[in-house]
Amino acid sequence: MPAPYETAIGSWTRKSTFFWAAVGATVGLANLWQFPYLAGQHGGGLFILLYLACLLLVTLPVMVTEAALGRHSRHGIVLALDGYIRGARCSRWWMFAGRLSVIAAFLVLSYTAVFGSIALAYVFYGALGVFTEARPSDATAVLADLVSDTRDYKVFMAWHLFFLVLVVWVSVQGVVKGLERVFRALVPASLLLLLGLFALAGWHGRLNGAVSVILDFRAENVGFDSLKAALFHAFFTLGLGMGVWSIFGAYTPAGVKLKRSVLAIVLMDTLVAILAGVLIYATAASAGGFDGERGFSLLFVSLPVSLASLPGSQFIIAAAFLLVVLVVWTTSLALLEPVVGWFREWTGAPRGWSVFIMGALVWLAGLGTLLSFSVWAEMRLAGGTVFRWLELITGGLLIPLVAILIALFTGWCLTRSLSFSILGNTPWLFSRIWFWVMRVVLPTVAAFIGVSYTLHSLDNLCDNHQEEVSWCRQVDPVASGEKAPNQDDILYHSA
């Protein structure tokens, strides 16, 4: 007999699965290659407090909303909004919020899988001793040979396919036998591996100074740019606007205290970010390689070089990149699920075929990013490669726009009684704060983030390719000390 809460497309069988699955979705590459830089540059512990405040006041309400919409309707975001629109007799134009969220998840997954394939290759490179006694120039050459070599790009394509096969292999086995089992196994395993690497760094004396850099309060480094960086990181790191929380909410048993679970997830994400920040900073800085680095250069150059001098470096480097693979693997599984759920609810297709079709399309779309680093590197539209435009469209347009639409739909289209009914039993103060955050605060903040991100990205294109872009002089940089991440200086929202 199916459980009372079982949906047409699946359900978790254990109450704690929502927590583990959500941690797997939120703990991503941004915790590894973005957070150490941000904390080091923007006041250490004060930046962490700003980041946590942004999580609790801005992003937590929208996380709760997306998850509550899914659990109340027992559908993915598209079909959930369809039911609410019919019930409240709202305009059918609101359906675009759900459809755009599925497109955003699909596009973000397409380039997240490319980063996962690099990490997967590095597990084997580390185990085979490729980085033994490597210098920065050697590690840079290894990365360039894998990613940018126009003659051997098919090797990169093979690693990309290998990684996506791992994702599809888990997803095709179903919500319970595939996703639930893997989330409950891989997420705790990745946390234990992180703690093991943290202890190893301490054993070799590599934590000296890193704790103070990440945790000490340095008020002289905090300003408006720090608040802006904390807000951007909080908004993009938790997988908002991509239907993940709605589908996970739909799978969640009725007895789960959703709001408490989301709060625990936010706190866990912050704790992991701190531990990873200290670990990455300590490891990279020990080799003199950390000087405002983030993105590709930090993770795929400085990290293996700094680990290469340790005894048993082959195993340590392999373990470090195995952690990266586990992080991207669970994130990719989370991103694929709203896409598969939408396809199943739209077509009624069996799960196996749905996963296979969507996985194949993700692989094809990912080739645009993969080839942007090699044979398509010189093929630019208005100064940007395929990857740069995918990043700009998802980060600057789709994700903020979906967040705005969901907030406005919940706060203004639905009746107050229905909105509070969807939210569930909640203390009076929290429910009122949530309601006005969704009505006013979140749309304003998401619009600011979307516009700022877009202008930064366009300004970055102009800086690098002014001669190719005729409209560059019309784009005014946003008043900020932070530049948008370039192709080596990666996304807030990737994984």
PDB file of N, CA, C and O in Angstrom, residues 353-425:
ATOM      1  N   TRP A 353      12.500   6.413 -19.053  1.00  0.00           N
ATOM      2  CA  TRP A 353      12.585   7.160 -20.305  1.00  0.00           C
ATOM      3  C   TRP A 353      12.746   8.654 -20.051  1.00  0.00           C
ATOM      4  O   TRP A 353      13.484   9.347 -20.767  1.00  0.00           O
ATOM      5  N   SER A 354      12.060   9.178 -19.042  1.00  0.00           N
ATOM      6  CA  SER A 354      12.160  10.607 -18.737  1.00  0.00           C
ATOM      7  C   SER A 354      13.580  10.993 -18.358  1.00  0.00           C
ATOM      8  O   SER A 354      14.120  12.001 -18.841  1.00  0.00           O
ATOM      9  N   VAL A 355      14.199  10.182 -17.497  1.00  0.00           N
ATOM     10  CA  VAL A 355      15.568  10.476 -17.075  1.00  0.00           C
ATOM     11  C   VAL A 355      16.526  10.361 -18.251  1.00  0.00           C
ATOM     12  O   VAL A 355      17.419  11.208 -18.434  1.00  0.00           O
ATOM     13  N   PHE A 356      16.359   9.326 -19.056  1.00  0.00           N
ATOM     14  CA  PHE A 356      17.252   9.132 -20.198  1.00  0.00           C
ATOM     15  C   PHE A 356      17.142  10.291 -21.187  1.00  0.00           C
ATOM     16  O   PHE A 356      18.156  10.826 -21.658  1.00  0.00           O
ATOM     17  N   ILE A 357      15.925  10.715 -21.501  1.00  0.00           N
ATOM     18  CA  ILE A 357      15.733  11.800 -22.468  1.00  0.00           C
ATOM     19  C   ILE A 357      16.292  13.113 -21.927  1.00  0.00           C
ATOM     20  O   ILE A 357      17.029  13.831 -22.612  1.00  0.00           O
ATOM     21  N   MET A 358      15.962  13.438 -20.690  1.00  0.00           N
ATOM     22  CA  MET A 358      16.447  14.687 -20.109  1.00  0.00           C
ATOM     23  C   MET A 358      17.966  14.655 -19.923  1.00  0.00           C
ATOM     24  O   MET A 358      18.653  15.664 -20.138  1.00  0.00           O
ATOM     25  N   GLY A 359      18.507  13.498 -19.526  1.00  0.00           N
ATOM     26  CA  GLY A 359      19.955  13.374 -19.383  1.00  0.00           C
ATOM     27  C   GLY A 359      20.679  13.581 -20.700  1.00  0.00           C
ATOM     28  O   GLY A 359      21.728  14.244 -20.760  1.00  0.00           O
ATOM     29  N   ALA A 360      20.123  13.023 -21.785  1.00  0.00           N
ATOM     30  CA  ALA A 360      20.730  13.200 -23.099  1.00  0.00           C
ATOM     31  C   ALA A 360      20.696  14.666 -23.521  1.00  0.00           C
ATOM     32  O   ALA A 360      21.668  15.194 -24.082  1.00  0.00           O
ATOM     33  N   LEU A 361      19.581  15.345 -23.268  1.00  0.00           N
ATOM     34  CA  LEU A 361      19.480  16.761 -23.618  1.00  0.00           C
ATOM     35  C   LEU A 361      20.443  17.615 -22.791  1.00  0.00           C
ATOM     36  O   LEU A 361      21.032  18.580 -23.304  1.00  0.00           O
ATOM     37  N   VAL A 362      20.611  17.274 -21.510  1.00  0.00           N
ATOM     38  CA  VAL A 362      21.568  17.993 -20.668  1.00  0.00           C
ATOM     39  C   VAL A 362      22.983  17.812 -21.206  1.00  0.00           C
ATOM     40  O   VAL A 362      23.782  18.760 -21.239  1.00  0.00           O
ATOM     41  N   TRP A 363      23.307  16.591 -21.632  1.00  0.00           N
ATOM     42  CA  TRP A 363      24.636  16.341 -22.190  1.00  0.00           C
ATOM     43  C   TRP A 363      24.861  17.189 -23.441  1.00  0.00           C
ATOM     44  O   TRP A 363      25.916  17.818 -23.604  1.00  0.00           O
ATOM     45  N   LEU A 364      23.871  17.221 -24.329  1.00  0.00           N
ATOM     46  CA  LEU A 364      23.996  18.021 -25.550  1.00  0.00           C
ATOM     47  C   LEU A 364      24.143  19.508 -25.228  1.00  0.00           C
ATOM     48  O   LEU A 364      24.979  20.206 -25.798  1.00  0.00           O
ATOM     49  N   ALA A 365      23.318  20.004 -24.298  1.00  0.00           N
ATOM     50  CA  ALA A 365      23.418  21.415 -23.918  1.00  0.00           C
ATOM     51  C   ALA A 365      24.757  21.710 -23.263  1.00  0.00           C
ATOM     52  O   ALA A 365      25.333  22.794 -23.456  1.00  0.00           O
ATOM     53  N   GLY A 366      25.277  20.753 -22.494  1.00  0.00           N
ATOM     54  CA  GLY A 366      26.559  20.945 -21.831  1.00  0.00           C
ATOM     55  C   GLY A 366      27.724  21.057 -22.788  1.00  0.00           C
ATOM     56  O   GLY A 366      28.769  21.637 -22.440  1.00  0.00           O
ATOM     57  N   LEU A 367      27.562  20.512 -24.003  1.00  0.00           N
ATOM     58  CA  LEU A 367      28.644  20.632 -24.986  1.00  0.00           C
ATOM     59  C   LEU A 367      28.902  22.094 -25.339  1.00  0.00           C
ATOM     60  O   LEU A 367      30.026  22.463 -25.697  1.00  0.00           O
ATOM     61  N   GLY A 368      27.877  22.941 -25.245  1.00  0.00           N
ATOM     62  CA  GLY A 368      28.087  24.359 -25.499  1.00  0.00           C
ATOM     63  C   GLY A 368      29.078  24.960 -24.526  1.00  0.00           C
ATOM     64  O   GLY A 368      29.965  25.734 -24.914  1.00  0.00           O
ATOM     65  N   THR A 369      28.944  24.617 -23.243  1.00  0.00           N
ATOM     66  CA  THR A 369      29.902  25.082 -22.240  1.00  0.00           C
ATOM     67  C   THR A 369      31.253  24.433 -22.436  1.00  0.00           C
ATOM     68  O   THR A 369      32.296  25.100 -22.410  1.00  0.00           O
ATOM     69  N   LEU A 370      31.260  23.113 -22.631  1.00  0.00           N
ATOM     70  CA  LEU A 370      32.511  22.372 -22.759  1.00  0.00           C
ATOM     71  C   LEU A 370      33.350  22.893 -23.918  1.00  0.00           C
ATOM     72  O   LEU A 370      34.551  23.157 -23.771  1.00  0.00           O
ATOM     73  N   LEU A 371      32.729  23.087 -25.063  1.00  0.00           N
ATOM     74  CA  LEU A 371      33.467  23.542 -26.239  1.00  0.00           C
ATOM     75  C   LEU A 371      33.807  25.027 -26.174  1.00  0.00           C
ATOM     76  O   LEU A 371      34.660  25.499 -26.926  1.00  0.00           O
ATOM     77  N   SER A 372      33.141  25.772 -25.262  1.00  0.00           N
ATOM     78  CA  SER A 372      33.475  27.191 -25.089  1.00  0.00           C
ATOM     79  C   SER A 372      34.891  27.383 -24.582  1.00  0.00           C
ATOM     80  O   SER A 372      35.481  28.462 -24.741  1.00  0.00           O
ATOM     81  N   PHE A 373      35.456  26.354 -23.942  1.00  0.00           N
ATOM     82  CA  PHE A 373      36.818  26.446 -23.430  1.00  0.00           C
ATOM     83  C   PHE A 373      37.857  26.019 -24.460  1.00  0.00           C
ATOM     84  O   PHE A 373      39.048  26.187 -24.228  1.00  0.00           O
ATOM     85  N   SER A 374      37.420  25.433 -25.588  1.00  0.00           N
ATOM     86  CA  SER A 374      38.393  24.905 -26.551  1.00  0.00           C
ATOM     87  C   SER A 374      38.062  25.353 -27.977  1.00  0.00           C
ATOM     88  O   SER A 374      38.382  26.482 -28.348  1.00  0.00           O
ATOM     89  N   VAL A 375      37.412  24.479 -28.739  1.00  0.00           N
ATOM     90  CA  VAL A 375      37.252  24.762 -30.173  1.00  0.00           C
ATOM     91  C   VAL A 375      36.307  25.923 -30.448  1.00  0.00           C
ATOM     92  O   VAL A 375      36.353  26.503 -31.535  1.00  0.00           O
ATOM     93  N   TRP A 376      35.417  26.227 -29.509  1.00  0.00           N
ATOM     94  CA  TRP A 376      34.517  27.367 -29.695  1.00  0.00           C
ATOM     95  C   TRP A 376      34.968  28.599 -28.918  1.00  0.00           C
ATOM     96  O   TRP A 376      34.207  29.561 -28.800  1.00  0.00           O
ATOM     97  N   ALA A 377      36.186  28.588 -28.396  1.00  0.00           N
ATOM     98  CA  ALA A 377      36.644  29.691 -27.552  1.00  0.00           C
ATOM     99  C   ALA A 377      36.664  31.021 -28.301  1.00  0.00           C
ATOM    100  O   ALA A 377      36.465  32.086 -27.707  1.00  0.00           O
ATOM    101  N   GLU A 378      36.907  30.966 -29.605  1.00  0.00           N
ATOM    102  CA  GLU A 378      36.969  32.197 -30.393  1.00  0.00           C
ATOM    103  C   GLU A 378      35.627  32.550 -31.034  1.00  0.00           C
ATOM    104  O   GLU A 378      35.515  33.587 -31.689  1.00  0.00           O
ATOM    105  N   MET A 379      34.627  31.689 -30.867  1.00  0.00           N
ATOM    106  CA  MET A 379      33.289  31.971 -31.411  1.00  0.00           C
ATOM    107  C   MET A 379      32.504  32.748 -30.364  1.00  0.00           C
ATOM    108  O   MET A 379      32.045  32.184 -29.380  1.00  0.00           O
ATOM    109  N   ARG A 380      32.376  34.043 -30.557  1.00  0.00           N
ATOM    110  CA  ARG A 380      31.782  34.900 -29.541  1.00  0.00           C
ATOM    111  C   ARG A 380      30.608  35.684 -30.110  1.00  0.00           C
ATOM    112  O   ARG A 380      30.652  36.143 -31.252  1.00  0.00           O
ATOM    113  N   LEU A 381      29.606  35.819 -29.300  1.00  0.00           N
ATOM    114  CA  LEU A 381      28.468  36.674 -29.620  1.00  0.00           C
ATOM    115  C   LEU A 381      28.542  37.890 -28.709  1.00  0.00           C
ATOM    116  O   LEU A 381      28.433  37.763 -27.486  1.00  0.00           O
ATOM    117  N   ALA A 382      28.777  39.060 -29.294  1.00  0.00           N
ATOM    118  CA  ALA A 382      28.920  40.302 -28.520  1.00  0.00           C
ATOM    119  C   ALA A 382      29.969  40.152 -27.422  1.00  0.00           C
ATOM    120  O   ALA A 382      29.795  40.629 -26.304  1.00  0.00           O
ATOM    121  N   GLY A 383      31.058  39.446 -27.743  1.00  0.00           N
ATOM    122  CA  GLY A 383      32.173  39.335 -26.809  1.00  0.00           C
ATOM    123  C   GLY A 383      32.092  38.172 -25.846  1.00  0.00           C
ATOM    124  O   GLY A 383      33.028  37.956 -25.078  1.00  0.00           O
ATOM    125  N   GLY A 384      31.013  37.410 -25.844  1.00  0.00           N
ATOM    126  CA  GLY A 384      30.848  36.337 -24.883  1.00  0.00           C
ATOM    127  C   GLY A 384      30.755  34.969 -25.540  1.00  0.00           C
ATOM    128  O   GLY A 384      30.144  34.820 -26.603  1.00  0.00           O
ATOM    129  N   THR A 385      31.355  33.959 -24.912  1.00  0.00           N
ATOM    130  CA  THR A 385      31.222  32.588 -25.385  1.00  0.00           C
ATOM    131  C   THR A 385      29.843  32.046 -25.009  1.00  0.00           C
ATOM    132  O   THR A 385      29.070  32.689 -24.282  1.00  0.00           O
ATOM    133  N   VAL A 386      29.549  30.842 -25.482  1.00  0.00           N
ATOM    134  CA  VAL A 386      28.278  30.203 -25.125  1.00  0.00           C
ATOM    135  C   VAL A 386      28.153  30.089 -23.611  1.00  0.00           C
ATOM    136  O   VAL A 386      27.100  30.390 -23.024  1.00  0.00           O
ATOM    137  N   PHE A 387      29.231  29.664 -22.960  1.00  0.00           N
ATOM    138  CA  PHE A 387      29.198  29.522 -21.505  1.00  0.00           C
ATOM    139  C   PHE A 387      28.929  30.843 -20.809  1.00  0.00           C
ATOM    140  O   PHE A 387      28.126  30.914 -19.878  1.00  0.00           O
ATOM    141  N   ARG A 388      29.573  31.922 -21.259  1.00  0.00           N
ATOM    142  CA  ARG A 388      29.383  33.211 -20.611  1.00  0.00           C
ATOM    143  C   ARG A 388      27.943  33.684 -20.737  1.00  0.00           C
ATOM    144  O   ARG A 388      27.376  34.246 -19.807  1.00  0.00           O
ATOM    145  N   TRP A 389      27.314  33.435 -21.895  1.00  0.00           N
ATOM    146  CA  TRP A 389      25.931  33.870 -22.073  1.00  0.00           C
ATOM    147  C   TRP A 389      24.970  32.978 -21.288  1.00  0.00           C
ATOM    148  O   TRP A 389      23.961  33.472 -20.776  1.00  0.00           O
ATOM    149  N   LEU A 390      25.260  31.695 -21.182  1.00  0.00           N
ATOM    150  CA  LEU A 390      24.425  30.824 -20.346  1.00  0.00           C
ATOM    151  C   LEU A 390      24.482  31.281 -18.894  1.00  0.00           C
ATOM    152  O   LEU A 390      23.464  31.332 -18.196  1.00  0.00           O
ATOM    153  N   GLU A 391      25.676  31.609 -18.442  1.00  0.00           N
ATOM    154  CA  GLU A 391      25.848  32.098 -17.066  1.00  0.00           C
ATOM    155  C   GLU A 391      25.072  33.389 -16.838  1.00  0.00           C
ATOM    156  O   GLU A 391      24.380  33.555 -15.836  1.00  0.00           O
ATOM    157  N   LEU A 392      25.186  34.302 -17.804  1.00  0.00           N
ATOM    158  CA  LEU A 392      24.514  35.592 -17.667  1.00  0.00           C
ATOM    159  C   LEU A 392      22.995  35.424 -17.694  1.00  0.00           C
ATOM    160  O   LEU A 392      22.280  36.042 -16.885  1.00  0.00           O
ATOM    161  N   ILE A 393      22.491  34.600 -18.590  1.00  0.00           N
ATOM    162  CA  ILE A 393      21.042  34.409 -18.705  1.00  0.00           C
ATOM    163  C   ILE A 393      20.469  33.778 -17.446  1.00  0.00           C
ATOM    164  O   ILE A 393      19.422  34.203 -16.940  1.00  0.00           O
ATOM    165  N   THR A 394      21.140  32.768 -16.925  1.00  0.00           N
ATOM    166  CA  THR A 394      20.615  32.102 -15.725  1.00  0.00           C
ATOM    167  C   THR A 394      20.784  32.965 -14.483  1.00  0.00           C
ATOM    168  O   THR A 394      19.839  33.142 -13.706  1.00  0.00           O
ATOM    169  N   GLY A 395      22.000  33.507 -14.272  1.00  0.00           N
ATOM    170  CA  GLY A 395      22.259  34.276 -13.063  1.00  0.00           C
ATOM    171  C   GLY A 395      21.671  35.668 -13.066  1.00  0.00           C
ATOM    172  O   GLY A 395      21.231  36.167 -12.031  1.00  0.00           O
ATOM    173  N   GLY A 396      21.656  36.301 -14.232  1.00  0.00           N
ATOM    174  CA  GLY A 396      21.178  37.670 -14.285  1.00  0.00           C
ATOM    175  C   GLY A 396      19.711  37.813 -14.609  1.00  0.00           C
ATOM    176  O   GLY A 396      19.102  38.842 -14.292  1.00  0.00           O
ATOM    177  N   LEU A 397      19.123  36.792 -15.244  1.00  0.00           N
ATOM    178  CA  LEU A 397      17.735  36.908 -15.675  1.00  0.00           C
ATOM    179  C   LEU A 397      16.822  35.846 -15.067  1.00  0.00           C
ATOM    180  O   LEU A 397      15.911  36.167 -14.304  1.00  0.00           O
ATOM    181  N   LEU A 398      17.050  34.580 -15.397  1.00  0.00           N
ATOM    182  CA  LEU A 398      16.069  33.545 -15.073  1.00  0.00           C
ATOM    183  C   LEU A 398      15.871  33.350 -13.573  1.00  0.00           C
ATOM    184  O   LEU A 398      14.732  33.385 -13.074  1.00  0.00           O
ATOM    185  N   ILE A 399      16.957  33.137 -12.840  1.00  0.00           N
ATOM    186  CA  ILE A 399      16.825  32.835 -11.410  1.00  0.00           C
ATOM    187  C   ILE A 399      16.232  34.020 -10.644  1.00  0.00           C
ATOM    188  O   ILE A 399      15.277  33.844  -9.876  1.00  0.00           O
ATOM    189  N   PRO A 400      16.739  35.251 -10.806  1.00  0.00           N
ATOM    190  CA  PRO A 400      16.083  36.378 -10.118  1.00  0.00           C
ATOM    191  C   PRO A 400      14.633  36.577 -10.552  1.00  0.00           C
ATOM    192  O   PRO A 400      13.773  36.881  -9.720  1.00  0.00           O
ATOM    193  N   LEU A 401      14.354  36.406 -11.851  1.00  0.00           N
ATOM    194  CA  LEU A 401      12.985  36.612 -12.338  1.00  0.00           C
ATOM    195  C   LEU A 401      12.024  35.593 -11.739  1.00  0.00           C
ATOM    196  O   LEU A 401      10.901  35.950 -11.337  1.00  0.00           O
ATOM    197  N   VAL A 402      12.434  34.328 -11.649  1.00  0.00           N
ATOM    198  CA  VAL A 402      11.576  33.309 -11.032  1.00  0.00           C
ATOM    199  C   VAL A 402      11.321  33.640  -9.569  1.00  0.00           C
ATOM    200  O   VAL A 402      10.188  33.526  -9.077  1.00  0.00           O
ATOM    201  N   ALA A 403      12.364  34.058  -8.853  1.00  0.00           N
ATOM    202  CA  ALA A 403      12.188  34.426  -7.438  1.00  0.00           C
ATOM    203  C   ALA A 403      11.198  35.583  -7.298  1.00  0.00           C
ATOM    204  O   ALA A 403      10.341  35.578  -6.404  1.00  0.00           O
ATOM    205  N   ILE A 404      11.308  36.576  -8.178  1.00  0.00           N
ATOM    206  CA  ILE A 404      10.385  37.716  -8.136  1.00  0.00           C
ATOM    207  C   ILE A 404       8.957  37.256  -8.396  1.00  0.00           C
ATOM    208  O   ILE A 404       8.017  37.634  -7.681  1.00  0.00           O
ATOM    209  N   LEU A 405       8.765  36.439  -9.416  1.00  0.00           N
ATOM    210  CA  LEU A 405       7.420  35.999  -9.788  1.00  0.00           C
ATOM    211  C   LEU A 405       6.782  35.157  -8.689  1.00  0.00           C
ATOM    212  O   LEU A 405       5.593  35.325  -8.368  1.00  0.00           O
ATOM    213  N   ILE A 406       7.548  34.253  -8.099  1.00  0.00           N
ATOM    214  CA  ILE A 406       6.998  33.414  -7.024  1.00  0.00           C
ATOM    215  C   ILE A 406       6.635  34.272  -5.817  1.00  0.00           C
ATOM    216  O   ILE A 406       5.592  34.076  -5.183  1.00  0.00           O
ATOM    217  N   ALA A 407       7.499  35.252  -5.491  1.00  0.00           N
ATOM    218  CA  ALA A 407       7.217  36.127  -4.359  1.00  0.00           C
ATOM    219  C   ALA A 407       5.952  36.950  -4.613  1.00  0.00           C
ATOM    220  O   ALA A 407       5.075  37.052  -3.743  1.00  0.00           O
ATOM    221  N   LEU A 408       5.847  37.541  -5.803  1.00  0.00           N
ATOM    222  CA  LEU A 408       4.672  38.351  -6.117  1.00  0.00           C
ATOM    223  C   LEU A 408       3.408  37.498  -6.194  1.00  0.00           C
ATOM    224  O   LEU A 408       2.339  37.916  -5.748  1.00  0.00           O
ATOM    225  N   PHE A 409       3.527  36.312  -6.748  1.00  0.00           N
ATOM    226  CA  PHE A 409       2.378  35.416  -6.844  1.00  0.00           C
ATOM    227  C   PHE A 409       1.859  35.037  -5.463  1.00  0.00           C
ATOM    228  O   PHE A 409       0.653  35.087  -5.192  1.00  0.00           O
ATOM    229  N   THR A 410       2.776  34.676  -4.570  1.00  0.00           N
ATOM    230  CA  THR A 410       2.379  34.275  -3.216  1.00  0.00           C
ATOM    231  C   THR A 410       1.859  35.448  -2.416  1.00  0.00           C
ATOM    232  O   THR A 410       0.888  35.323  -1.660  1.00  0.00           O
ATOM    233  N   GLY A 411       2.504  36.605  -2.558  1.00  0.00           N
ATOM    234  CA  GLY A 411       2.144  37.738  -1.722  1.00  0.00           C
ATOM    235  C   GLY A 411       0.976  38.555  -2.221  1.00  0.00           C
ATOM    236  O   GLY A 411       0.278  39.191  -1.416  1.00  0.00           O
ATOM    237  N   TRP A 412       0.734  38.564  -3.546  1.00  0.00           N
ATOM    238  CA  TRP A 412      -0.278  39.462  -4.090  1.00  0.00           C
ATOM    239  C   TRP A 412      -1.404  38.758  -4.839  1.00  0.00           C
ATOM    240  O   TRP A 412      -2.543  39.230  -4.825  1.00  0.00           O
ATOM    241  N   CYS A 413      -1.092  37.638  -5.492  1.00  0.00           N
ATOM    242  CA  CYS A 413      -2.127  36.961  -6.283  1.00  0.00           C
ATOM    243  C   CYS A 413      -3.003  36.057  -5.418  1.00  0.00           C
ATOM    244  O   CYS A 413      -4.228  36.103  -5.495  1.00  0.00           O
ATOM    245  N   LEU A 414      -2.362  35.249  -4.592  1.00  0.00           N
ATOM    246  CA  LEU A 414      -3.126  34.373  -3.705  1.00  0.00           C
ATOM    247  C   LEU A 414      -3.746  35.180  -2.564  1.00  0.00           C
ATOM    248  O   LEU A 414      -3.207  36.212  -2.157  1.00  0.00           O
ATOM    249  N   THR A 415      -4.852  34.696  -2.041  1.00  0.00           N
ATOM    250  CA  THR A 415      -5.448  35.348  -0.876  1.00  0.00           C
ATOM    251  C   THR A 415      -4.566  35.113   0.344  1.00  0.00           C
ATOM    252  O   THR A 415      -3.781  34.157   0.387  1.00  0.00           O
ATOM    253  N   ARG A 416      -4.692  35.976   1.335  1.00  0.00           N
ATOM    254  CA  ARG A 416      -3.884  35.809   2.545  1.00  0.00           C
ATOM    255  C   ARG A 416      -4.153  34.474   3.211  1.00  0.00           C
ATOM    256  O   ARG A 416      -3.232  33.799   3.671  1.00  0.00           O
ATOM    257  N   SER A 417      -5.422  34.088   3.259  1.00  0.00           N
ATOM    258  CA  SER A 417      -5.764  32.839   3.923  1.00  0.00           C
ATOM    259  C   SER A 417      -5.131  31.645   3.219  1.00  0.00           C
ATOM    260  O   SER A 417      -4.624  30.720   3.861  1.00  0.00           O
ATOM    261  N   LEU A 418      -5.127  31.667   1.872  1.00  0.00           N
ATOM    262  CA  LEU A 418      -4.511  30.569   1.127  1.00  0.00           C
ATOM    263  C   LEU A 418      -2.996  30.580   1.295  1.00  0.00           C
ATOM    264  O   LEU A 418      -2.372  29.520   1.460  1.00  0.00           O
ATOM    265  N   SER A 419      -2.396  31.763   1.278  1.00  0.00           N
ATOM    266  CA  SER A 419      -0.947  31.855   1.475  1.00  0.00           C
ATOM    267  C   SER A 419      -0.542  31.301   2.829  1.00  0.00           C
ATOM    268  O   SER A 419       0.406  30.516   2.936  1.00  0.00           O
ATOM    269  N   PHE A 420      -1.276  31.683   3.890  1.00  0.00           N
ATOM    270  CA  PHE A 420      -0.948  31.183   5.217  1.00  0.00           C
ATOM    271  C   PHE A 420      -1.270  29.700   5.343  1.00  0.00           C
ATOM    272  O   PHE A 420      -0.609  28.970   6.097  1.00  0.00           O
ATOM    273  N   SER A 421      -2.281  29.231   4.614  1.00  0.00           N
ATOM    274  CA  SER A 421      -2.594  27.808   4.615  1.00  0.00           C
ATOM    275  C   SER A 421      -1.472  27.005   3.972  1.00  0.00           C
ATOM    276  O   SER A 421      -1.100  25.931   4.459  1.00  0.00           O
ATOM    277  N   ILE A 422      -0.922  27.519   2.882  1.00  0.00           N
ATOM    278  CA  ILE A 422       0.206  26.853   2.231  1.00  0.00           C
ATOM    279  C   ILE A 422       1.416  26.838   3.147  1.00  0.00           C
ATOM    280  O   ILE A 422       2.130  25.836   3.245  1.00  0.00           O
ATOM    281  N   LEU A 423       1.650  27.953   3.838  1.00  0.00           N
ATOM    282  CA  LEU A 423       2.788  28.048   4.749  1.00  0.00           C
ATOM    283  C   LEU A 423       2.672  27.062   5.893  1.00  0.00           C
ATOM    284  O   LEU A 423       3.673  26.514   6.361  1.00  0.00           O
ATOM    285  N   GLY A 424       1.464  26.796   6.371  1.00  0.00           N
ATOM    286  CA  GLY A 424       1.259  25.864   7.475  1.00  0.00           C
ATOM    287  C   GLY A 424       1.310  26.551   8.821  1.00  0.00           C
ATOM    288  O   GLY A 424       1.417  27.774   8.925  1.00  0.00           O
ATOM    289  N   ASN A 425       1.212  25.752   9.872  1.00  0.00           N
ATOM    290  CA  ASN A 425       1.227  26.279  11.246  1.00  0.00           C
ATOM    291  C   ASN A 425       2.546  26.983  11.524  1.00  0.00           C
ATOM    292  O   ASN A 425       3.616  26.387  11.445  1.00  0.00           O
TER     293      ASN A 425
END
